[in-house]
Amino acid sequence: MVVVSWARATSSSRRAAQIAAFLGADVESIVLDPAPGASRALPRSACLIVDADTIVAAGREMSGGENALLAELAAGAEHLFVHGFTESHAATLRLLTGDALGGVEALDAEVRFSVTGDRQWCGPFTGLSVPVPTSVHEARFVERSDDPRLDVMIRANGDPFLARTSLYGSQLFLSAAAEFADLDERVGRETPVLSCFSRLIPLMMFLRGALGRRLWHNDKPQACFIVDDPYLKKDRYGFLEYEKLLTSMRRLSYATCIAFIPWNHRRSSRRVAERYFSRTGATLCIHGCDHTRGEFLTGDLHALRAKAETALARMQDHTRRSGVAFDDVMVFPQGLFSTQAVAALKAAGYLAAVNSNPVPSTVPDGLALREWLDVAVSRFSDFPVFGRRYPREIAEFAFDLFLGRPILAVEHHGYFQSGYTDLETFVTRLNALDERIDWTGLGAICSRACVTRTDERGDVHVRFYTDRFLLSNDTDHPRRYLLMRQLSRGHGVSSVTVNDRVWPSTCEERTVGFEISLAAGETAHVRLRSTTGVEASPWRTPAMYATKAMIRRHLSDFRDNHVDTSRFLSALISARRD
């Protein structure tokens, strides 16, 4: 991929190169020399990105003007992406589109994008309406004529925003975005996921469509629906009825996971466990330890490890009592956790964590956008925290799919107050985004989470996120895989094993890398080991704390099973609160 600028590299061209490199493209940035007679030869490339100012400025220096420049650009690239239009570029825009588009104008604060392009280019966003926050300033193209040669792929409030046409035999894409996203900018914990849609996704769509499997992507998207808090004492918990849930799961072939509170490890009924969980697609994961307010928000690393290990021990006891296995994946209570909690989970041997906000609560200034966009946040102790979200805005899940993230949705028992129609509607809409979605358990999802790209030799590059990783060759021929795991500063890997055999690896620029060759249908079990240096402190629960935890659990259960399900009690409590 080539990014072209005139006289100097602009911030916009640097950001375009940054985004392309983030996706795994081989990027070359070229600055055209404005000096008279200077050579301005361009290498041939799969795709080329250029801003409107460069077209105007370089066109002035060529004998044939902008037409000659555009012909030269098209001759050197199969796909062209032109951006950076302002009101002064009306003539250039008319030239590029055969008078179909005649300018660019600012839009009001309230903007909704409609994605009308085909799935090859727009992927899971195809056919969706995408809202953006009112704080984001957007623009639109002015449509002068209805030219059938102009394919409008994204509209902003009904007007063209991303359009495609042909130019001297190449495919030409035009974006009305005022700027590209800066992947190094800080993103706050509460930043809406769709806030960077216009500054990021249209360019990414172009790159993915033009470069295909040469970019990082996820061929095997996976999904799971998580329900927080229920235990397995009766046939129902609050509004959640296990029989109806499992009937719905069988009908639509989706998977659920109960985020189980370890404090309840002695309260499950073996009959309920065997009937609804032992031989079905439902699984359990770990939801805190006692599920007290902010129990993983403290900075005491040793106490946190002890608490994490206590939660594991309770879940193992629950398995012995109920016969139901669990995934060693943590869901933090109330979504609150510290950076030390992440280190504690790694030291205790957890596979991963899942949270509605994958950024620790003690990091108020957030992360760099590139870290925020990754499949999982692994900056802290090289331990992955995957994001999950409530099933409200389907475009947010399309965003996750587009970036190669697993699809993790979450709700509580109150979601089922009106039955299972809302859940089934959500599952159906989600499956329509990508027919390849595989519904499975949370542990399976985390242990297989990765993105891949294929190089010119046919080797598959794999970027994975957990210390226990499963890689399968699902093709009918042998393949060579080049695996990599990014490490944070100050951390390292003491050993790599593949199928329990010590494996040679390298560690350069905070990335551990190694090669595996797999026969058709073969699976590799990868394990990374590191020394954490975190010892657990003896955690003896103070009597007062234990009493408070017990009272909290019983009150929460009473609320979920009796108050919430009773119109009279719910109304009484609401009136009392008012």
Coordinates of C-alpha atoms in Angstrom, one line a residue:
M1 CA 0.0 0.0 0.0
V2 CA 1.3 3.5 -0.9
V3 CA 0.4 6.8 0.8
V4 CA 1.1 9.8 -1.4
S5 CA 1.6 13.4 -0.3
W6 CA 2.7 16.6 -1.9
A7 CA 5.8 18.5 -0.6
R8 CA 5.5 17.1 2.9
A9 CA 3.8 14.3 4.7
T10 CA 0.7 15.7 6.4
S11 CA -0.8 14.5 9.7
S12 CA -3.6 12.9 7.6
S13 CA -1.3 10.9 5.4
R14 CA 0.7 9.8 8.5
R15 CA -2.5 8.6 10.2
A16 CA -3.6 6.7 7.0
A17 CA -0.2 4.9 7.0
Q18 CA -0.6 4.2 10.7
I19 CA -4.0 2.6 10.3
A20 CA -2.9 0.5 7.4
A21 CA 0.2 -0.7 9.4
F22 CA -2.1 -1.5 12.3
L23 CA -4.1 -3.8 10.0
G24 CA -0.9 -5.5 8.9
A25 CA -0.4 -3.9 5.5
D26 CA 3.1 -3.3 4.1
V27 CA 3.1 0.5 3.8
E28 CA 5.2 2.9 1.8
S29 CA 4.8 6.6 2.2
I30 CA 5.9 8.8 -0.7
V31 CA 6.3 12.6 -0.7
L32 CA 6.2 14.1 -4.2
D33 CA 8.9 16.7 -4.7
P34 CA 7.5 20.1 -5.8
A35 CA 10.8 21.2 -7.4
P36 CA 10.5 21.7 -11.2
G37 CA 11.7 18.7 -13.2
A38 CA 11.8 16.4 -10.1
S39 CA 11.1 12.7 -10.6
R40 CA 7.7 11.8 -9.3
A41 CA 7.6 8.1 -10.3
L42 CA 5.3 5.9 -8.2
P43 CA 5.7 2.2 -7.5
R44 CA 3.0 -0.1 -8.6
S45 CA 0.8 -1.1 -5.6
A46 CA -2.4 -3.0 -4.7
C47 CA -3.9 0.3 -3.3
L48 CA -3.0 3.9 -3.1
I49 CA -4.2 6.6 -0.7
V50 CA -4.0 10.3 -1.7
D51 CA -5.5 13.5 -0.3
A52 CA -7.4 16.1 -2.4
D53 CA -4.8 18.8 -1.8
T54 CA -2.1 16.6 -3.3
I55 CA -4.1 16.0 -6.4
V56 CA -4.7 19.8 -6.9
A57 CA -1.0 20.8 -6.1
A58 CA 0.6 18.0 -8.2
G59 CA -1.9 18.6 -11.0
R60 CA -0.6 22.2 -11.4
E61 CA 2.9 20.9 -12.0
M62 CA 2.0 18.4 -14.7
S63 CA 1.5 19.4 -18.3
G64 CA -1.8 17.5 -18.5
G65 CA -3.1 18.9 -15.2
E66 CA -5.1 16.8 -12.7
N67 CA -6.3 14.5 -15.5
A68 CA -2.7 13.4 -16.3
L69 CA -1.9 12.9 -12.6
L70 CA -5.1 10.8 -12.0
A71 CA -4.3 8.7 -15.1
E72 CA -0.8 8.1 -13.7
L73 CA -2.1 7.2 -10.2
A74 CA -4.7 4.8 -11.7
A75 CA -2.1 3.1 -13.9
G76 CA 0.0 2.3 -10.8
A77 CA -2.7 1.0 -8.5
E78 CA -5.8 -1.2 -8.7
H79 CA -7.6 0.7 -6.0
L80 CA -7.5 4.4 -5.1
F81 CA -8.7 6.1 -2.0
V82 CA -9.1 9.9 -2.1
H83 CA -9.8 11.9 1.1
G84 CA -9.4 15.3 2.7
F85 CA -12.0 17.2 0.7
T86 CA -13.0 20.7 1.6
E87 CA -15.3 23.3 0.1
S88 CA -12.4 24.4 -2.2
H89 CA -12.2 21.0 -3.9
A90 CA -15.6 21.1 -5.7
A91 CA -14.0 21.2 -9.1
T92 CA -11.7 18.2 -8.3
L93 CA -14.6 16.3 -6.9
R94 CA -16.7 16.9 -10.1
L95 CA -13.7 15.7 -12.2
L96 CA -13.3 12.5 -10.2
T97 CA -17.0 11.6 -10.3
G98 CA -18.1 12.9 -13.7
D99 CA -20.0 15.7 -12.1
A100 CA -22.0 13.3 -9.9
L101 CA -20.6 14.9 -6.7
G102 CA -20.1 18.6 -6.6
G103 CA -18.7 19.5 -3.1
V104 CA -18.6 18.8 0.6
E105 CA -20.6 20.4 3.4
A106 CA -20.6 20.1 7.2
L107 CA -23.4 18.2 8.8
D108 CA -25.4 18.9 11.9
A109 CA -24.4 17.3 15.2
E110 CA -27.0 14.6 15.0
V111 CA -25.7 12.1 12.4
R112 CA -26.6 8.6 11.5
F113 CA -24.7 6.6 9.0
S114 CA -26.5 4.1 6.7
V115 CA -24.2 1.4 5.2
T116 CA -25.5 0.4 1.8
G117 CA -22.4 -1.2 0.3
D118 CA -21.9 -4.9 -0.4
R119 CA -20.5 -7.3 2.1
Q120 CA -17.2 -7.8 0.3
W121 CA -16.3 -4.2 1.2
C122 CA -18.5 -3.3 4.2
G123 CA -18.4 -6.7 6.0
P124 CA -20.7 -7.0 9.0
F125 CA -21.8 -3.3 8.7
T126 CA -23.7 -4.1 5.5
G127 CA -27.3 -2.9 5.8
L128 CA -26.9 -1.3 9.2
S129 CA -27.7 2.1 10.5
V130 CA -24.9 3.4 12.7
P131 CA -25.4 6.3 15.2
V132 CA -22.5 8.5 16.2
P133 CA -22.2 10.7 19.3
T134 CA -23.3 14.3 19.0
S135 CA -19.8 15.5 19.8
V136 CA -18.3 14.2 16.6
H137 CA -18.3 16.7 13.7
E138 CA -19.2 15.1 10.3
A139 CA -19.4 16.1 6.7
R140 CA -21.2 14.9 3.5
F141 CA -20.8 15.1 -0.2
V142 CA -23.2 17.2 -2.2
E143 CA -24.9 15.0 -4.8
R144 CA -25.4 16.8 -8.1
S145 CA -26.8 14.0 -10.3
D146 CA -28.0 10.4 -10.0
D147 CA -25.1 8.7 -11.9
P148 CA -25.4 4.9 -12.0
R149 CA -21.6 4.6 -12.2
L150 CA -21.4 6.1 -8.7
D151 CA -22.0 3.5 -5.9
V152 CA -22.7 5.2 -2.6
M153 CA -21.5 2.7 0.1
I154 CA -22.2 4.8 3.2
R155 CA -24.6 7.7 3.6
A156 CA -24.7 10.3 6.3
N157 CA -28.2 11.4 7.1
G158 CA -29.1 10.3 3.6
D159 CA -26.3 12.0 1.7
P160 CA -23.2 10.4 0.2
F161 CA -20.3 9.9 2.7
L162 CA -18.3 7.0 1.1
A163 CA -18.6 6.5 -2.6
R164 CA -17.1 4.2 -5.2
T165 CA -16.7 4.7 -9.0
S166 CA -14.1 3.8 -11.7
L167 CA -11.2 5.9 -12.9
Y168 CA -9.0 4.9 -15.8
G169 CA -9.7 1.2 -15.1
S170 CA -9.1 1.4 -11.3
Q171 CA -11.6 1.4 -8.5
L172 CA -11.9 4.9 -7.0
F173 CA -13.1 5.4 -3.4
L174 CA -14.0 8.9 -2.1
S175 CA -14.4 9.7 1.6
A176 CA -16.0 12.8 3.1
A177 CA -14.4 12.2 6.5
A178 CA -12.8 15.4 7.7
E179 CA -9.8 13.5 9.2
F180 CA -8.5 10.1 10.1
A181 CA -8.2 8.8 13.6
D182 CA -4.9 9.1 15.4
L183 CA -4.1 5.6 16.8
D184 CA -1.8 7.2 19.4
E185 CA -4.5 9.5 20.9
R186 CA -5.8 8.7 24.4
V187 CA -9.2 7.2 24.6
G188 CA -11.1 7.5 27.9
R189 CA -12.7 4.5 29.6
E190 CA -16.2 5.7 28.8
T191 CA -15.6 6.6 25.1
P192 CA -18.5 5.3 23.0
V193 CA -17.2 2.5 20.7
L194 CA -18.8 4.1 17.6
S195 CA -17.4 7.5 18.2
C196 CA -14.5 6.9 15.7
F197 CA -16.6 5.2 13.0
S198 CA -16.3 7.9 10.4
R199 CA -12.6 8.5 11.0
L200 CA -11.6 4.9 11.0
I201 CA -14.0 2.3 9.5
P202 CA -14.4 3.7 5.8
L203 CA -10.6 3.6 5.4
M204 CA -10.5 0.2 7.0
M205 CA -13.2 -1.1 4.7
F206 CA -11.2 0.1 1.7
L207 CA -8.0 -1.6 2.9
R208 CA -9.7 -4.9 3.8
G209 CA -11.5 -5.0 0.4
A210 CA -8.4 -4.2 -1.5
L211 CA -5.9 -6.3 0.4
G212 CA -8.1 -9.1 1.7
R213 CA -6.4 -11.9 3.6
R214 CA -3.1 -10.1 3.6
L215 CA -4.4 -8.0 6.5
W216 CA -5.1 -9.1 10.0
H217 CA -8.6 -10.7 10.1
N218 CA -10.6 -13.3 11.9
D219 CA -12.0 -16.1 9.8
K220 CA -13.6 -17.9 12.7
P221 CA -15.8 -15.4 14.7
Q222 CA -17.1 -16.8 17.9
A223 CA -19.9 -15.7 20.2
C224 CA -21.4 -16.3 23.7
F225 CA -24.3 -14.8 25.7
I226 CA -23.4 -14.2 29.3
V227 CA -25.9 -14.0 32.1
D228 CA -24.6 -12.6 35.4
D229 CA -25.3 -13.8 38.9
P230 CA -27.6 -16.9 38.8
Y231 CA -26.9 -20.0 40.8
L232 CA -28.2 -23.5 40.2
K233 CA -30.5 -24.1 43.2
K234 CA -33.9 -24.2 41.5
D235 CA -35.3 -24.4 38.0
R236 CA -35.3 -20.7 37.8
Y237 CA -33.5 -17.7 39.0
G238 CA -35.5 -14.5 39.0
F239 CA -37.0 -14.2 35.6
L240 CA -34.5 -16.7 34.1
E241 CA -36.1 -20.1 33.6
Y242 CA -33.5 -22.7 32.7
E243 CA -35.8 -25.0 30.8
K244 CA -37.0 -22.2 28.5
L245 CA -33.5 -20.9 28.0
L246 CA -32.2 -24.3 27.0
T247 CA -35.2 -24.9 24.7
S248 CA -34.4 -21.5 23.0
M249 CA -30.7 -22.4 22.8
R250 CA -31.5 -25.7 21.0
R251 CA -33.9 -24.0 18.6
L252 CA -31.5 -21.3 17.5
S253 CA -28.1 -23.1 18.2
Y254 CA -26.5 -20.4 20.4
A255 CA -24.5 -20.7 23.5
T256 CA -24.8 -19.1 27.0
C257 CA -22.5 -18.8 30.0
I258 CA -23.6 -18.3 33.5
A259 CA -21.3 -15.9 35.4
F260 CA -21.4 -17.8 38.7
I261 CA -20.6 -16.2 42.0
P262 CA -18.1 -18.6 43.8
W263 CA -19.6 -17.7 47.2
N264 CA -22.6 -19.8 46.1
H265 CA -20.4 -23.0 45.6
R266 CA -22.3 -25.0 48.2
R267 CA -25.8 -23.9 47.2
S268 CA -26.3 -25.6 43.8
S269 CA -28.7 -28.5 43.4
R270 CA -27.1 -31.5 41.7
R271 CA -30.5 -32.3 40.0
V272 CA -30.7 -28.8 38.5
A273 CA -27.0 -28.9 37.5
E274 CA -27.3 -32.3 35.8
R275 CA -30.6 -31.5 34.1
Y276 CA -29.7 -28.2 32.6
F277 CA -25.9 -27.9 32.5
S278 CA -24.0 -31.2 32.4
R279 CA -25.2 -32.2 28.9
T280 CA -26.1 -28.9 27.3
G281 CA -24.3 -26.0 25.6
A282 CA -24.5 -23.9 28.8
T283 CA -21.3 -23.2 30.7
L284 CA -20.1 -21.4 33.8
C285 CA -17.4 -18.8 34.4
I286 CA -16.2 -17.1 37.6
H287 CA -18.0 -13.9 38.7
G288 CA -15.8 -12.4 41.4
C289 CA -15.4 -14.2 44.7
D290 CA -17.9 -13.0 47.2
H291 CA -19.3 -10.4 44.8
T292 CA -18.9 -7.6 47.2
R293 CA -18.7 -4.0 46.1
G294 CA -15.3 -3.3 44.5
E295 CA -13.7 -6.5 45.8
F296 CA -11.2 -6.5 42.9
L297 CA -10.6 -2.8 43.0
T298 CA -8.0 -2.7 45.8
G299 CA -4.3 -2.3 45.1
D300 CA -3.2 -5.0 47.5
L301 CA -1.6 -7.5 45.0
H302 CA -1.0 -10.3 47.5
A303 CA -4.6 -10.2 48.9
L304 CA -6.0 -10.0 45.4
R305 CA -4.1 -13.2 44.4
A306 CA -5.4 -14.9 47.5
K307 CA -8.9 -13.9 46.7
A308 CA -8.5 -15.0 43.1
E309 CA -7.2 -18.4 44.2
T310 CA -10.1 -18.7 46.7
A311 CA -12.5 -18.1 43.9
L312 CA -10.9 -20.9 41.9
A313 CA -10.9 -23.3 44.9
R314 CA -14.6 -22.6 45.4
M315 CA -15.4 -23.2 41.8
Q316 CA -13.5 -26.5 41.9
D317 CA -15.5 -27.5 45.0
H318 CA -18.7 -26.6 43.1
T319 CA -17.6 -28.9 40.2
R320 CA -17.1 -31.8 42.7
R321 CA -20.5 -31.1 44.2
S322 CA -22.5 -30.4 41.1
G323 CA -20.6 -32.2 38.3
V324 CA -20.6 -29.0 36.2
A325 CA -17.2 -27.9 34.9
F326 CA -16.3 -24.2 34.6
D327 CA -14.1 -21.9 32.6
D328 CA -11.3 -20.1 34.5
V329 CA -12.3 -16.8 33.1
M330 CA -13.1 -13.9 35.5
V331 CA -16.0 -11.5 35.1
F332 CA -15.4 -8.7 37.6
P333 CA -18.3 -7.7 39.9
Q334 CA -19.8 -4.3 39.0
G335 CA -17.1 -4.1 36.3
L336 CA -14.7 -2.7 38.8
F337 CA -11.1 -3.8 38.9
S338 CA -7.5 -2.5 39.4
T339 CA -4.4 -3.1 37.4
Q340 CA -3.2 -5.2 40.4
A341 CA -6.2 -7.4 40.0
V342 CA -5.1 -8.2 36.5
A343 CA -1.7 -9.2 37.7
A344 CA -3.3 -11.3 40.5
L345 CA -5.4 -13.3 38.0
K346 CA -2.3 -14.0 35.9
A347 CA -0.4 -15.1 38.9
A348 CA -3.3 -17.4 40.0
G349 CA -3.3 -19.1 36.5
Y350 CA -6.5 -17.7 35.1
L351 CA -7.0 -17.9 31.3
A352 CA -8.5 -14.4 30.8
A353 CA -10.9 -11.9 32.1
V354 CA -14.1 -10.5 30.5
N355 CA -15.5 -7.1 31.4
S356 CA -18.0 -4.6 30.1
N357 CA -15.1 -2.1 30.1
P358 CA -11.7 -3.9 29.4
V359 CA -9.7 -0.9 30.8
P360 CA -9.0 -1.1 34.6
S361 CA -11.0 1.3 36.7
T362 CA -7.8 2.7 38.2
V363 CA -6.7 3.9 34.7
P364 CA -9.0 7.0 34.3
D365 CA -7.1 8.4 31.3
G366 CA -7.7 5.3 29.3
L367 CA -5.5 3.8 26.6
A368 CA -4.0 4.7 23.3
L369 CA -6.6 4.1 20.5
R370 CA -4.6 1.3 19.0
E371 CA -4.7 -0.6 22.3
W372 CA -8.4 0.1 22.7
L373 CA -9.1 -1.3 19.2
D374 CA -7.2 -4.6 19.7
V375 CA -8.9 -7.9 20.2
A376 CA -8.2 -7.8 23.9
V377 CA -6.5 -5.3 26.2
S378 CA -3.2 -7.0 27.2
R379 CA -1.2 -4.0 28.3
F380 CA -1.4 -4.9 32.0
S381 CA 0.7 -7.8 33.1
D382 CA 0.3 -9.4 29.6
F383 CA -3.0 -10.7 30.8
P384 CA -5.9 -10.4 28.3
V385 CA -9.1 -8.6 29.3
F386 CA -11.8 -9.1 26.6
G387 CA -14.7 -6.7 26.3
R388 CA -18.4 -7.5 26.4
R389 CA -21.5 -5.3 25.9
Y390 CA -25.2 -5.3 26.4
P391 CA -27.4 -6.3 23.5
R392 CA -28.7 -2.9 22.6
E393 CA -27.0 -1.4 19.6
I394 CA -26.3 -4.1 17.0
A395 CA -23.8 -1.8 15.2
E396 CA -21.5 -2.0 18.2
F397 CA -21.3 -5.8 17.7
A398 CA -20.6 -5.3 14.0
F399 CA -17.7 -3.1 15.1
D400 CA -16.3 -6.0 17.2
L401 CA -16.8 -8.4 14.3
F402 CA -15.1 -6.0 11.9
L403 CA -12.0 -5.8 14.2
G404 CA -11.8 -9.6 14.7
R405 CA -13.0 -9.5 18.3
P406 CA -15.1 -12.3 19.9
I407 CA -18.8 -11.4 20.3
L408 CA -19.6 -11.4 24.0
A409 CA -23.0 -10.1 25.1
V410 CA -24.2 -9.8 28.7
E411 CA -27.5 -9.4 30.6
H412 CA -29.1 -10.1 33.9
H413 CA -32.2 -12.1 34.8
G414 CA -34.4 -9.1 34.3
Y415 CA -33.7 -9.3 30.6
F416 CA -36.1 -12.3 30.5
Q417 CA -39.0 -10.6 32.2
S418 CA -41.0 -10.7 28.9
G419 CA -39.7 -14.1 27.8
Y420 CA -37.0 -15.1 25.4
T421 CA -38.1 -13.2 22.3
D422 CA -35.7 -10.3 22.8
L423 CA -32.8 -12.7 23.2
E424 CA -33.8 -14.7 20.1
T425 CA -34.2 -11.5 18.1
F426 CA -30.8 -10.4 19.1
V427 CA -29.2 -13.8 18.2
T428 CA -30.9 -13.8 14.8
R429 CA -29.7 -10.2 14.1
L430 CA -26.2 -11.1 15.2
N431 CA -26.0 -14.2 13.1
A432 CA -27.1 -12.1 10.1
L433 CA -24.0 -10.0 10.5
D434 CA -21.8 -13.0 9.7
E435 CA -23.0 -16.5 8.8
R436 CA -19.7 -17.9 10.1
I437 CA -20.3 -17.1 13.8
D438 CA -19.7 -20.1 16.0
W439 CA -21.5 -20.0 19.3
T440 CA -19.5 -21.7 22.0
G441 CA -18.3 -21.4 25.7
L442 CA -16.3 -18.6 27.1
G443 CA -13.2 -20.6 27.8
A444 CA -13.1 -21.9 24.2
I445 CA -13.5 -18.4 22.9
C446 CA -10.7 -16.9 24.9
S447 CA -8.3 -19.8 24.2
R448 CA -8.8 -19.5 20.5
A449 CA -9.0 -15.8 20.2
C450 CA -6.6 -14.6 17.4
V451 CA -6.3 -12.7 14.2
T452 CA -4.4 -14.0 11.1
R453 CA -3.0 -12.9 7.8
T454 CA -1.5 -14.8 4.9
D455 CA 1.7 -13.7 3.3
E456 CA 2.8 -14.2 -0.4
R457 CA 4.3 -17.6 0.4
G458 CA 1.1 -18.9 1.8
D459 CA 2.4 -18.9 5.4
V460 CA -0.2 -17.9 8.0
H461 CA 0.8 -15.3 10.6
V462 CA -1.1 -15.6 13.9
R463 CA -1.4 -13.0 16.6
F464 CA -2.9 -14.6 19.8
Y465 CA -3.7 -13.2 23.2
T466 CA -3.8 -15.9 26.0
D467 CA -1.0 -17.9 27.6
R468 CA -3.0 -21.1 26.7
F469 CA -3.8 -21.1 23.1
L470 CA -5.3 -23.6 20.7
L471 CA -4.5 -23.5 17.0
S472 CA -6.1 -25.9 14.5
N473 CA -5.4 -26.4 10.9
D474 CA -8.9 -26.8 9.5
T475 CA -7.7 -27.1 5.8
D476 CA -7.1 -30.3 3.8
H477 CA -3.4 -29.6 3.4
P478 CA -0.4 -28.9 5.7
R479 CA 0.3 -25.3 6.7
R480 CA 3.1 -23.4 8.2
Y481 CA 2.1 -20.9 11.0
L482 CA 4.2 -18.0 12.3
L483 CA 2.8 -17.2 15.8
M484 CA 3.4 -14.0 17.8
R485 CA 2.3 -12.7 21.2
Q486 CA 2.9 -9.1 22.1
L487 CA 4.4 -8.4 25.5
S488 CA 4.2 -5.3 27.7
R489 CA 7.2 -3.5 28.9
G490 CA 9.0 -5.2 31.8
H491 CA 7.5 -8.6 31.2
G492 CA 8.8 -11.7 29.4
V493 CA 8.2 -15.4 28.7
S494 CA 10.4 -18.0 30.4
S495 CA 9.3 -20.9 28.1
V496 CA 7.1 -21.9 25.2
T497 CA 5.6 -25.4 24.9
V498 CA 3.7 -26.9 22.0
N499 CA 1.8 -30.1 22.8
D500 CA 3.8 -30.3 26.1
R501 CA 7.2 -30.1 24.3
V502 CA 9.6 -27.2 24.9
W503 CA 9.5 -25.1 21.7
P504 CA 12.2 -22.8 20.3
S505 CA 11.1 -19.1 20.3
T506 CA 12.5 -15.6 19.9
C507 CA 11.7 -12.5 21.8
E508 CA 12.3 -9.2 19.9
E509 CA 10.8 -5.7 20.4
R510 CA 8.5 -7.0 23.2
T511 CA 7.1 -9.8 20.9
V512 CA 7.6 -13.5 21.4
G513 CA 7.5 -15.4 18.2
F514 CA 7.8 -19.0 17.0
E515 CA 6.9 -21.3 14.1
I516 CA 4.6 -24.4 13.9
S517 CA 3.8 -26.7 11.0
L518 CA 0.5 -28.5 11.2
A519 CA -0.9 -31.4 9.1
A520 CA -4.4 -31.2 7.8
G521 CA -6.8 -31.4 10.8
E522 CA -4.1 -31.2 13.4
T523 CA -4.3 -29.0 16.6
A524 CA -1.5 -27.5 18.5
H525 CA -1.8 -26.7 22.3
V526 CA 0.4 -23.7 22.9
R527 CA 1.5 -22.7 26.4
L528 CA 3.5 -19.7 27.5
R529 CA 5.0 -19.6 30.9
S530 CA 6.4 -16.6 32.8
T531 CA 7.6 -15.9 36.3
T532 CA 5.1 -13.6 38.0
G533 CA 6.9 -13.0 41.3
V534 CA 3.5 -12.6 43.1
E535 CA 2.9 -14.7 46.2
A536 CA -0.5 -15.1 47.7
S537 CA -1.0 -13.9 51.3
P538 CA -3.0 -16.1 53.7
W539 CA -6.5 -14.7 53.3
R540 CA -8.5 -15.3 56.4
T541 CA -11.9 -13.7 56.0
P542 CA -12.7 -11.4 59.0
A543 CA -15.9 -12.5 60.7
M544 CA -17.5 -9.1 60.1
Y545 CA -16.6 -9.2 56.4
A546 CA -17.9 -12.7 56.1
T547 CA -21.2 -11.8 57.8
K548 CA -21.6 -8.7 55.5
A549 CA -20.9 -10.9 52.4
M550 CA -23.5 -13.5 53.5
I551 CA -26.1 -10.8 54.1
R552 CA -25.4 -9.1 50.8
R553 CA -25.7 -12.4 48.9
H554 CA -29.0 -13.4 50.6
L555 CA -30.4 -9.9 50.1
S556 CA -29.4 -9.9 46.4
D557 CA -31.0 -13.3 46.0
F558 CA -34.2 -12.1 47.7
R559 CA -34.3 -9.0 45.4
D560 CA -33.8 -11.1 42.2
N561 CA -36.1 -13.9 43.1
H562 CA -38.9 -12.2 45.0
V563 CA -38.8 -8.4 44.7
D564 CA -38.1 -8.1 41.0
T565 CA -40.6 -10.8 40.1
S566 CA -43.4 -9.3 42.2
R567 CA -45.2 -6.3 40.8
F568 CA -46.4 -5.3 44.3
L569 CA -42.9 -5.5 45.9
S570 CA -41.2 -3.8 43.0
A571 CA -43.7 -1.0 43.1
L572 CA -43.3 -0.7 46.9
I573 CA -39.5 -0.6 46.7
S574 CA -39.6 1.9 43.8
A575 CA -41.9 4.2 45.8
R576 CA -39.7 3.9 48.8
R577 CA -36.6 4.9 46.8
D578 CA -38.5 7.9 45.3

